mmCIF file of C-alpha atoms in Angstrom:
data_model
loop_
_atom_site.group_PDB
_atom_site.id
_atom_site.type_symbol
_atom_site.label_atom_id
_atom_site.label_comp_id
_atom_site.label_asym_id
_atom_site.label_seq_id
_atom_site.Cartn_x
_atom_site.Cartn_y
_atom_site.Cartn_z
ATOM 1 C CA MET A 781 14.420 139.192 78.974
ATOM 2 C CA ALA A 782 16.345 142.353 79.799
ATOM 3 C CA GLU A 783 16.048 145.454 77.682
ATOM 4 C CA ILE A 784 19.007 145.433 75.297
ATOM 5 C CA THR A 785 20.445 148.932 74.870
ATOM 6 C CA ASP A 786 23.546 147.991 72.828
ATOM 7 C CA PRO A 787 22.712 144.987 70.611
ATOM 8 C CA GLU A 788 26.151 144.981 68.958
ATOM 9 C CA ASN A 789 27.774 144.363 72.341
ATOM 10 C CA THR A 790 25.205 142.002 73.832
ATOM 11 C CA ILE A 791 25.339 138.201 73.621
ATOM 12 C CA ILE A 792 22.324 135.898 73.905
ATOM 13 C CA ILE A 793 23.187 132.383 75.113
ATOM 14 C CA GLU A 794 20.305 129.948 74.696
ATOM 15 C CA LEU A 795 20.281 127.299 77.438
ATOM 16 C CA LYS A 796 17.818 124.435 77.951
ATOM 17 C CA ASP A 797 15.902 126.504 80.518
ATOM 18 C CA GLY A 798 15.903 129.802 78.591
ATOM 19 C CA PRO A 799 18.017 132.693 77.328
ATOM 20 C CA VAL A 800 20.923 134.274 79.174
ATOM 21 C CA VAL A 801 21.625 137.854 78.119
ATOM 22 C CA VAL A 802 25.217 139.034 78.546
ATOM 23 C CA GLU A 803 26.401 142.619 78.312
ATOM 24 C CA LEU A 804 29.962 142.690 76.950
ATOM 25 C CA LEU A 805 32.300 145.149 78.664
ATOM 26 C CA THR A 806 34.026 146.495 75.573
ATOM 27 C CA ASP A 807 35.462 149.490 77.417
ATOM 28 C CA VAL A 808 37.190 147.210 79.959
ATOM 29 C CA ALA A 809 38.289 144.222 77.858
ATOM 30 C CA PRO A 810 37.868 145.084 74.169
ATOM 31 C CA GLN A 811 39.882 142.148 72.781
ATOM 32 C CA HIS A 812 38.010 139.542 74.855
ATOM 33 C CA ALA A 813 34.631 141.076 73.931
ATOM 34 C CA ALA A 814 35.584 141.104 70.241
ATOM 35 C CA ARG A 815 36.697 137.444 70.439
ATOM 36 C CA MET A 816 33.388 136.357 71.946
ATOM 37 C CA LYS A 817 31.474 138.160 69.195
ATOM 38 C CA GLU A 818 33.726 136.675 66.494
ATOM 39 C CA LEU A 819 33.255 133.105 67.754
ATOM 40 C CA ALA A 820 29.504 133.613 68.276
ATOM 41 C CA ARG A 821 29.066 134.971 64.750
ATOM 42 C CA ALA A 822 30.986 131.978 63.353
ATOM 43 C CA GLY A 823 28.663 129.591 65.246
ATOM 44 C CA LYS A 824 31.632 128.149 67.144
ATOM 45 C CA TYR A 825 29.933 128.283 70.572
ATOM 46 C CA ASP A 826 26.744 126.498 69.452
ATOM 47 C CA ASN A 827 26.308 123.096 71.180
ATOM 48 C CA VAL A 828 29.428 123.528 73.342
ATOM 49 C CA ALA A 829 29.224 121.772 76.724
ATOM 50 C CA PHE A 830 29.634 123.234 80.181
ATOM 51 C CA HIS A 831 32.545 120.928 81.013
ATOM 52 C CA ARG A 832 33.422 122.189 84.513
ATOM 53 C CA VAL A 833 30.622 123.322 86.805
ATOM 54 C CA ILE A 834 31.415 123.737 90.491
ATOM 55 C CA ASP A 835 28.496 124.402 92.842
ATOM 56 C CA GLY A 836 28.884 127.698 94.659
ATOM 57 C CA PHE A 837 31.704 128.777 92.330
ATOM 58 C CA MET A 838 31.256 128.912 88.555
ATOM 59 C CA ALA A 839 30.188 127.233 85.278
ATOM 60 C CA GLN A 840 32.913 126.927 82.623
ATOM 61 C CA THR A 841 32.376 126.411 78.886
ATOM 62 C CA GLY A 842 33.689 127.578 75.535
ATOM 63 C CA ASP A 843 36.074 124.793 74.484
ATOM 64 C CA VAL A 844 35.124 124.982 70.802
ATOM 65 C CA GLN A 845 37.788 122.402 69.906
ATOM 66 C CA HIS A 846 36.787 119.436 72.101
ATOM 67 C CA ALA A 847 33.406 120.206 73.711
ATOM 68 C CA ASN A 848 30.991 120.618 70.774
ATOM 69 C CA MET A 849 28.377 118.018 71.667
ATOM 70 C CA GLU A 850 27.246 117.731 68.022
ATOM 71 C CA ASN A 851 30.705 117.546 66.424
ATOM 72 C CA ALA A 852 33.549 115.344 67.708
ATOM 73 C CA TYR A 853 32.637 115.785 71.397
ATOM 74 C CA ASN A 854 35.439 114.427 73.552
ATOM 75 C CA PRO A 855 34.493 114.554 77.259
ATOM 76 C CA GLY A 856 37.983 113.433 78.257
ATOM 77 C CA ARG A 857 39.566 116.411 76.492
ATOM 78 C CA ALA A 858 36.806 118.977 77.060
ATOM 79 C CA GLY A 859 38.370 121.958 78.746
ATOM 80 C CA THR A 860 41.813 121.464 77.189
ATOM 81 C CA GLY A 861 41.207 123.225 73.876
ATOM 82 C CA GLY A 862 40.447 126.597 72.430
ATOM 83 C CA SER A 863 39.800 127.982 68.984
ATOM 84 C CA ASP A 864 42.055 128.224 65.951
ATOM 85 C CA LEU A 865 42.571 131.919 66.753
ATOM 86 C CA PRO A 866 45.612 133.195 68.677
ATOM 87 C CA ASP A 867 45.522 133.489 72.466
ATOM 88 C CA LEU A 868 44.606 136.852 73.954
ATOM 89 C CA PRO A 869 46.666 139.054 76.247
ATOM 90 C CA ALA A 870 45.230 139.576 79.728
ATOM 91 C CA GLU A 871 42.982 142.624 80.097
ATOM 92 C CA PHE A 872 42.866 142.796 83.888
ATOM 93 C CA SER A 873 40.818 145.566 85.451
ATOM 94 C CA LYS A 874 39.480 146.708 88.793
ATOM 95 C CA LEU A 875 36.108 145.056 88.065
ATOM 96 C CA PRO A 876 35.379 142.390 90.667
ATOM 97 C CA HIS A 877 34.373 138.818 89.884
ATOM 98 C CA ASP A 878 30.822 139.260 91.154
ATOM 99 C CA ARG A 879 27.894 136.887 90.687
ATOM 100 C CA GLY A 880 26.942 136.840 87.003
ATOM 101 C CA THR A 881 30.207 138.176 85.622
ATOM 102 C CA LEU A 882 32.024 136.412 82.787
ATOM 103 C CA GLY A 883 35.685 135.647 83.260
ATOM 104 C CA ALA A 884 38.156 134.481 80.646
ATOM 105 C CA ALA A 885 39.407 130.971 81.414
ATOM 106 C CA ARG A 886 43.124 130.422 80.840
ATOM 107 C CA SER A 887 46.098 128.273 81.765
ATOM 108 C CA GLN A 888 48.784 129.367 84.256
ATOM 109 C CA ASN A 889 49.970 131.908 81.665
ATOM 110 C CA PRO A 890 47.915 135.107 82.141
ATOM 111 C CA ASN A 891 48.093 135.713 78.367
ATOM 112 C CA SER A 892 46.618 132.349 77.354
ATOM 113 C CA ALA A 893 42.859 133.061 77.238
ATOM 114 C CA ASN A 894 41.294 131.980 73.954
ATOM 115 C CA SER A 895 37.660 130.833 73.697
ATOM 116 C CA GLN A 896 36.814 129.409 77.127
ATOM 117 C CA PHE A 897 34.996 131.424 79.748
ATOM 118 C CA PHE A 898 33.179 130.989 83.029
ATOM 119 C CA ILE A 899 30.130 132.534 84.630
ATOM 120 C CA ASN A 900 30.399 133.156 88.368
ATOM 121 C CA PHE A 901 27.596 131.653 90.500
ATOM 122 C CA LYS A 902 28.556 133.943 93.392
ATOM 123 C CA ASP A 903 30.991 136.731 94.224
ATOM 124 C CA ASN A 904 34.454 135.206 93.745
ATOM 125 C CA HIS A 905 36.669 138.119 94.681
ATOM 126 C CA PHE A 906 39.717 135.884 95.193
ATOM 127 C CA LEU A 907 39.882 135.847 91.356
ATOM 128 C CA ASN A 908 40.106 139.645 91.114
ATOM 129 C CA GLY A 909 43.116 140.862 89.155
ATOM 130 C CA GLN A 910 43.979 137.322 88.009
ATOM 131 C CA TYR A 911 41.350 136.643 85.329
ATOM 132 C CA THR A 912 39.905 139.049 82.771
ATOM 133 C CA VAL A 913 36.298 140.105 83.438
ATOM 134 C CA TYR A 914 34.659 140.954 80.120
ATOM 135 C CA GLY A 915 30.923 140.567 80.514
ATOM 136 C CA ARG A 916 28.019 140.426 82.925
ATOM 137 C CA VAL A 917 24.717 138.585 82.848
ATOM 138 C CA ILE A 918 21.898 141.144 82.730
ATOM 139 C CA SER A 919 19.079 138.581 82.602
ATOM 140 C CA GLY A 920 18.689 134.826 82.787
ATOM 141 C CA MET A 921 20.983 134.112 85.721
ATOM 142 C CA GLU A 922 18.263 131.781 87.042
ATOM 143 C CA HIS A 923 18.947 129.599 83.963
ATOM 144 C CA VAL A 924 22.693 129.596 84.663
ATOM 145 C CA ASP A 925 21.918 128.441 88.213
ATOM 146 C CA LYS A 926 20.271 125.284 86.778
ATOM 147 C CA ILE A 927 23.323 124.095 84.782
ATOM 148 C CA ALA A 928 24.292 120.498 85.669
ATOM 149 C CA ARG A 929 27.195 120.324 88.150
ATOM 150 C CA GLY A 930 30.349 118.220 87.830
ATOM 151 C CA GLU A 931 33.955 118.147 86.599
ATOM 152 C CA PRO A 932 32.789 117.032 84.073
ATOM 153 C CA PRO A 933 29.056 116.684 84.682
ATOM 154 C CA ALA A 934 27.702 113.170 84.021
ATOM 155 C CA ASN A 935 25.136 114.665 81.629
ATOM 156 C CA PRO A 936 26.513 118.099 80.726
ATOM 157 C CA ASP A 937 24.356 120.997 79.693
ATOM 158 C CA ARG A 938 25.335 122.948 76.610
ATOM 159 C CA MET A 939 25.041 126.353 75.048
ATOM 160 C CA ILE A 940 22.360 125.517 72.464
ATOM 161 C CA SER A 941 23.156 128.701 70.547
ATOM 162 C CA VAL A 942 25.182 131.846 71.106
ATOM 163 C CA LYS A 943 24.334 134.962 69.108
ATOM 164 C CA VAL A 944 25.214 138.629 69.038
ATOM 165 C CA ALA A 945 21.899 140.364 69.804
ATOM 166 C CA ALA A 946 22.292 142.608 66.726
ATOM 167 C CA ASP A 947 22.150 139.452 64.573
ATOM 168 C CA ALA A 948 19.349 137.644 66.437
#
C-alpha cells in the first residue's frame, strides 16, 4: 500500500482483490472531497456495487440509494440514485481525466453530482472540463483493473468498505 501522507484526505476502498488508496484533491474540488469523506464516514459507500463498468473506459459506483448489495439492492435502478444530501455544484479544473483519477458522475446538468463517481481505467481526456476530477488512485489500481465489466455486470463487484484513512 502507498505511503499515506495526509490521512484526513485519503480514502481506502476495500475491494475483493485488495485495497485501493485514493488521494482526495481538496485544493481542486473541496466540496466533492468533503462529500466523499462524509459518505464514507457514515458507512454509506460500504457494499455499494460497481453498476457500470466499461472495459477500456471506467468503473462507476457510488449509488448509495439503489446499489447497496446488502440493503435493498435494485440492479434495475442502480446508477439512478444518489444520497439524501443536496447535489454539488461542478468544480471543474484543468486536471485531466488520466488513468486512476476519480471523476464525479452526474446527469446532463453539470451541477448534479451527488454520491456517484467513476475511476478511469485509462486516460479519458475527452471528459476534461466536463466532469469534476476530485481524487487519484495512489495504490491499488491493479485491483480496480479486475472489477467485473458490464452495464450492469452480471455479477457486480462492490466496494466492501470505504474509509477515511485517518479513521482506519
